[in-house]
PDB file of C-alpha atoms in Angstrom:
ATOM      1  CA  UNK A   1      23.604  18.644 -22.713  1.00 80.00           C
ATOM      2  CA  UNK A   2      21.018  16.952 -20.556  1.00 83.00           C
ATOM      3  CA  UNK A   3      20.408  18.536 -17.208  1.00 89.00           C
ATOM      4  CA  UNK A   4      17.781  19.665 -14.726  1.00 93.00           C
ATOM      5  CA  UNK A   5      17.026  23.290 -14.030  1.00 93.00           C
ATOM      6  CA  UNK A   6      15.486  24.301 -10.709  1.00 95.00           C
ATOM      7  CA  UNK A   7      13.828  27.624 -10.059  1.00 96.00           C
ATOM      8  CA  UNK A   8      11.473  29.272  -7.630  1.00 98.00           C
ATOM      9  CA  UNK A   9      13.615  29.683  -4.570  1.00 97.00           C
ATOM     10  CA  UNK A  10      13.832  32.875  -2.583  1.00 97.00           C
ATOM     11  CA  UNK A  11      13.150  34.525   0.735  1.00 98.00           C
ATOM     12  CA  UNK A  12       9.787  33.927   2.390  1.00 98.00           C
ATOM     13  CA  UNK A  13       8.357  34.586   5.826  1.00 98.00           C
ATOM     14  CA  UNK A  14       7.414  31.755   8.116  1.00 98.00           C
ATOM     15  CA  UNK A  15       3.920  30.566   7.308  1.00 98.00           C
ATOM     16  CA  UNK A  16       4.273  31.582   3.698  1.00 98.00           C
ATOM     17  CA  UNK A  17       4.367  29.546   0.514  1.00 98.00           C
ATOM     18  CA  UNK A  18       6.726  28.951  -2.352  1.00 98.00           C
ATOM     19  CA  UNK A  19       6.581  26.799  -5.470  1.00 98.00           C
ATOM     20  CA  UNK A  20       9.728  25.239  -6.829  1.00 98.00           C
ATOM     21  CA  UNK A  21      10.025  24.076 -10.409  1.00 98.00           C
ATOM     22  CA  UNK A  22      12.285  21.486 -11.979  1.00 97.00           C
ATOM     23  CA  UNK A  23      12.525  21.416 -15.739  1.00 96.00           C
ATOM     24  CA  UNK A  24      14.290  18.932 -17.939  1.00 93.00           C
ATOM     25  CA  UNK A  25      16.638  20.507 -20.447  1.00 91.00           C
ATOM     26  CA  UNK A  26      17.663  18.314 -23.346  1.00 91.00           C
ATOM     27  CA  UNK A  27      15.966  15.336 -21.749  1.00 91.00           C
ATOM     28  CA  UNK A  28      12.437  14.027 -21.388  1.00 93.00           C
ATOM     29  CA  UNK A  29      11.348  13.457 -17.805  1.00 93.00           C
ATOM     30  CA  UNK A  30       8.374  11.241 -18.731  1.00 91.00           C
ATOM     31  CA  UNK A  31       9.845   7.910 -17.655  1.00 93.00           C
ATOM     32  CA  UNK A  32      11.744   9.213 -14.638  1.00 95.00           C
ATOM     33  CA  UNK A  33      10.683   9.423 -11.055  1.00 97.00           C
ATOM     34  CA  UNK A  34      11.387  12.971  -9.898  1.00 97.00           C
ATOM     35  CA  UNK A  35      12.618  13.653  -6.403  1.00 97.00           C
ATOM     36  CA  UNK A  36      13.341  16.685  -4.308  1.00 97.00           C
ATOM     37  CA  UNK A  37      16.154  16.780  -1.780  1.00 97.00           C
ATOM     38  CA  UNK A  38      17.372  19.591   0.412  1.00 98.00           C
ATOM     39  CA  UNK A  39      20.536  20.438   2.255  1.00 97.00           C
ATOM     40  CA  UNK A  40      20.999  23.037   4.940  1.00 96.00           C
ATOM     41  CA  UNK A  41      24.444  24.349   5.904  1.00 91.00           C
ATOM     42  CA  UNK A  42      26.260  21.882   8.110  1.00 94.00           C
ATOM     43  CA  UNK A  43      23.620  19.213   7.655  1.00 96.00           C
ATOM     44  CA  UNK A  44      23.321  16.111   5.544  1.00 96.00           C
ATOM     45  CA  UNK A  45      21.222  16.058   2.412  1.00 95.00           C
ATOM     46  CA  UNK A  46      17.642  15.155   3.255  1.00 96.00           C
ATOM     47  CA  UNK A  47      14.975  13.467   1.202  1.00 96.00           C
ATOM     48  CA  UNK A  48      11.911  15.666   0.847  1.00 98.00           C
ATOM     49  CA  UNK A  49       9.523  14.157  -1.665  1.00 98.00           C
ATOM     50  CA  UNK A  50       9.270  12.192  -4.873  1.00 98.00           C
ATOM     51  CA  UNK A  51       6.762  11.339  -7.554  1.00 98.00           C
ATOM     52  CA  UNK A  52       6.881   8.207  -9.647  1.00 97.00           C
ATOM     53  CA  UNK A  53       6.482   8.138 -13.396  1.00 95.00           C
ATOM     54  CA  UNK A  54       2.946   6.940 -12.741  1.00 94.00           C
ATOM     55  CA  UNK A  55       2.138   9.736 -10.325  1.00 95.00           C
ATOM     56  CA  UNK A  56       2.464   8.105  -6.909  1.00 97.00           C
ATOM     57  CA  UNK A  57       3.850  10.487  -4.337  1.00 98.00           C
ATOM     58  CA  UNK A  58       5.960  10.131  -1.219  1.00 97.00           C
ATOM     59  CA  UNK A  59       6.860  12.652   1.449  1.00 98.00           C
ATOM     60  CA  UNK A  60       9.241  12.959   4.330  1.00 97.00           C
ATOM     61  CA  UNK A  61       7.480  13.115   7.683  1.00 97.00           C
ATOM     62  CA  UNK A  62       8.825  16.623   8.199  1.00 97.00           C
ATOM     63  CA  UNK A  63       6.927  17.995   5.189  1.00 98.00           C
ATOM     64  CA  UNK A  64       3.890  15.704   5.041  1.00 98.00           C
ATOM     65  CA  UNK A  65       0.717  17.777   4.855  1.00 98.00           C
ATOM     66  CA  UNK A  66       2.581  20.979   3.983  1.00 98.00           C
ATOM     67  CA  UNK A  67       4.343  20.175   0.713  1.00 98.00           C
ATOM     68  CA  UNK A  68       2.824  18.823  -2.495  1.00 98.00           C
ATOM     69  CA  UNK A  69       4.802  17.364  -5.361  1.00 98.00           C
ATOM     70  CA  UNK A  70       3.366  17.243  -8.861  1.00 98.00           C
ATOM     71  CA  UNK A  71       4.472  16.876 -12.429  1.00 97.00           C
ATOM     72  CA  UNK A  72       3.343  18.125 -15.800  1.00 96.00           C
ATOM     73  CA  UNK A  73       4.544  15.907 -18.602  1.00 92.00           C
ATOM     74  CA  UNK A  74       3.356  18.388 -21.212  1.00 94.00           C
ATOM     75  CA  UNK A  75       5.736  20.962 -19.725  1.00 95.00           C
ATOM     76  CA  UNK A  76       8.459  18.386 -19.026  1.00 96.00           C
ATOM     77  CA  UNK A  77       8.553  19.684 -15.480  1.00 96.00           C
ATOM     78  CA  UNK A  78       7.923  18.819 -11.873  1.00 97.00           C
ATOM     79  CA  UNK A  79       6.943  21.084  -9.021  1.00 98.00           C
ATOM     80  CA  UNK A  80       7.143  21.275  -5.262  1.00 98.00           C
ATOM     81  CA  UNK A  81       4.438  23.419  -3.695  1.00 98.00           C
ATOM     82  CA  UNK A  82       5.559  24.364  -0.213  1.00 98.00           C
ATOM     83  CA  UNK A  83       3.009  25.786   2.209  1.00 98.00           C
ATOM     84  CA  UNK A  84       3.173  26.714   5.887  1.00 98.00           C
ATOM     85  CA  UNK A  85       6.906  27.147   5.598  1.00 98.00           C
ATOM     86  CA  UNK A  86       9.030  27.032   8.723  1.00 98.00           C
ATOM     87  CA  UNK A  87      12.526  28.385   9.383  1.00 97.00           C
ATOM     88  CA  UNK A  88      13.764  24.796   9.526  1.00 96.00           C
ATOM     89  CA  UNK A  89      12.778  24.420   5.869  1.00 98.00           C
ATOM     90  CA  UNK A  90      15.617  26.778   4.983  1.00 98.00           C
ATOM     91  CA  UNK A  91      17.955  24.907   2.654  1.00 98.00           C
ATOM     92  CA  UNK A  92      19.161  24.523  -0.892  1.00 98.00           C
ATOM     93  CA  UNK A  93      16.643  22.395  -2.729  1.00 98.00           C
ATOM     94  CA  UNK A  94      17.718  20.042  -5.478  1.00 97.00           C
ATOM     95  CA  UNK A  95      15.649  18.033  -7.901  1.00 97.00           C
ATOM     96  CA  UNK A  96      16.779  14.621  -9.033  1.00 96.00           C
ATOM     97  CA  UNK A  97      15.803  11.841 -11.387  1.00 95.00           C
ATOM     98  CA  UNK A  98      15.431   8.093 -10.973  1.00 95.00           C
ATOM     99  CA  UNK A  99      15.372   6.200 -14.242  1.00 92.00           C
ATOM    100  CA  UNK A 100      13.548   3.280 -12.651  1.00 92.00           C
ATOM    101  CA  UNK A 101      10.521   5.543 -12.386  1.00 91.00           C
ATOM    102  CA  UNK A 102       9.693   4.114  -8.966  1.00 94.00           C
ATOM    103  CA  UNK A 103      11.193   6.520  -6.412  1.00 94.00           C
ATOM    104  CA  UNK A 104      14.039   4.259  -5.410  1.00 92.00           C
ATOM    105  CA  UNK A 105      15.980   6.718  -3.306  1.00 88.00           C
ATOM    106  CA  UNK A 106      19.346   5.102  -3.894  1.00 89.00           C
ATOM    107  CA  UNK A 107      18.921   5.566  -7.651  1.00 91.00           C
ATOM    108  CA  UNK A 108      18.408   9.286  -7.708  1.00 93.00           C
ATOM    109  CA  UNK A 109      20.842  11.456  -9.655  1.00 91.00           C
ATOM    110  CA  UNK A 110      20.672  15.013  -8.419  1.00 91.00           C
ATOM    111  CA  UNK A 111      21.229  18.259 -10.196  1.00 90.00           C
ATOM    112  CA  UNK A 112      24.234  20.270  -9.078  1.00 89.00           C
ATOM    113  CA  UNK A 113      22.612  23.694  -9.233  1.00 91.00           C
ATOM    114  CA  UNK A 114      19.837  23.720  -6.647  1.00 95.00           C
ATOM    115  CA  UNK A 115      17.675  26.640  -5.616  1.00 97.00           C
ATOM    116  CA  UNK A 116      17.938  28.370  -2.257  1.00 98.00           C
ATOM    117  CA  UNK A 117      14.900  28.727  -0.025  1.00 98.00           C
ATOM    118  CA  UNK A 118      15.236  30.901   3.054  1.00 98.00           C
ATOM    119  CA  UNK A 119      12.407  31.100   5.565  1.00 98.00           C
ATOM    120  CA  UNK A 120      12.588  33.984   7.999  1.00 97.00           C
ATOM    121  CA  UNK A 121      10.989  33.789  11.422  1.00 93.00           C
TER     122      UNK A 121
END
């Protein structure tokens, strides 16, 4: 069954770093744009970052300069390197795919699992 598998979440102190991974299981991610979303309790899901199939990247203003998205087609995976973490980054992080390959936010299909990131102050 095709699905995405996120990993890398956990507890980190403010100012620390964490790297999230998103791996394709039973599916090749090569042609997809890969996006990261997050949702904190009581809040709406928020766009965080995405990378096109060609490698262009986009970031939400709230994470610009602190987070870096990348992909490794050989590993069929994408990553979100998160530096200078803040308590407001605490959320469940989900990766998602866009078959257009172009980071069209409305197209993204998200995983259901997610990985929890908690930033302590």
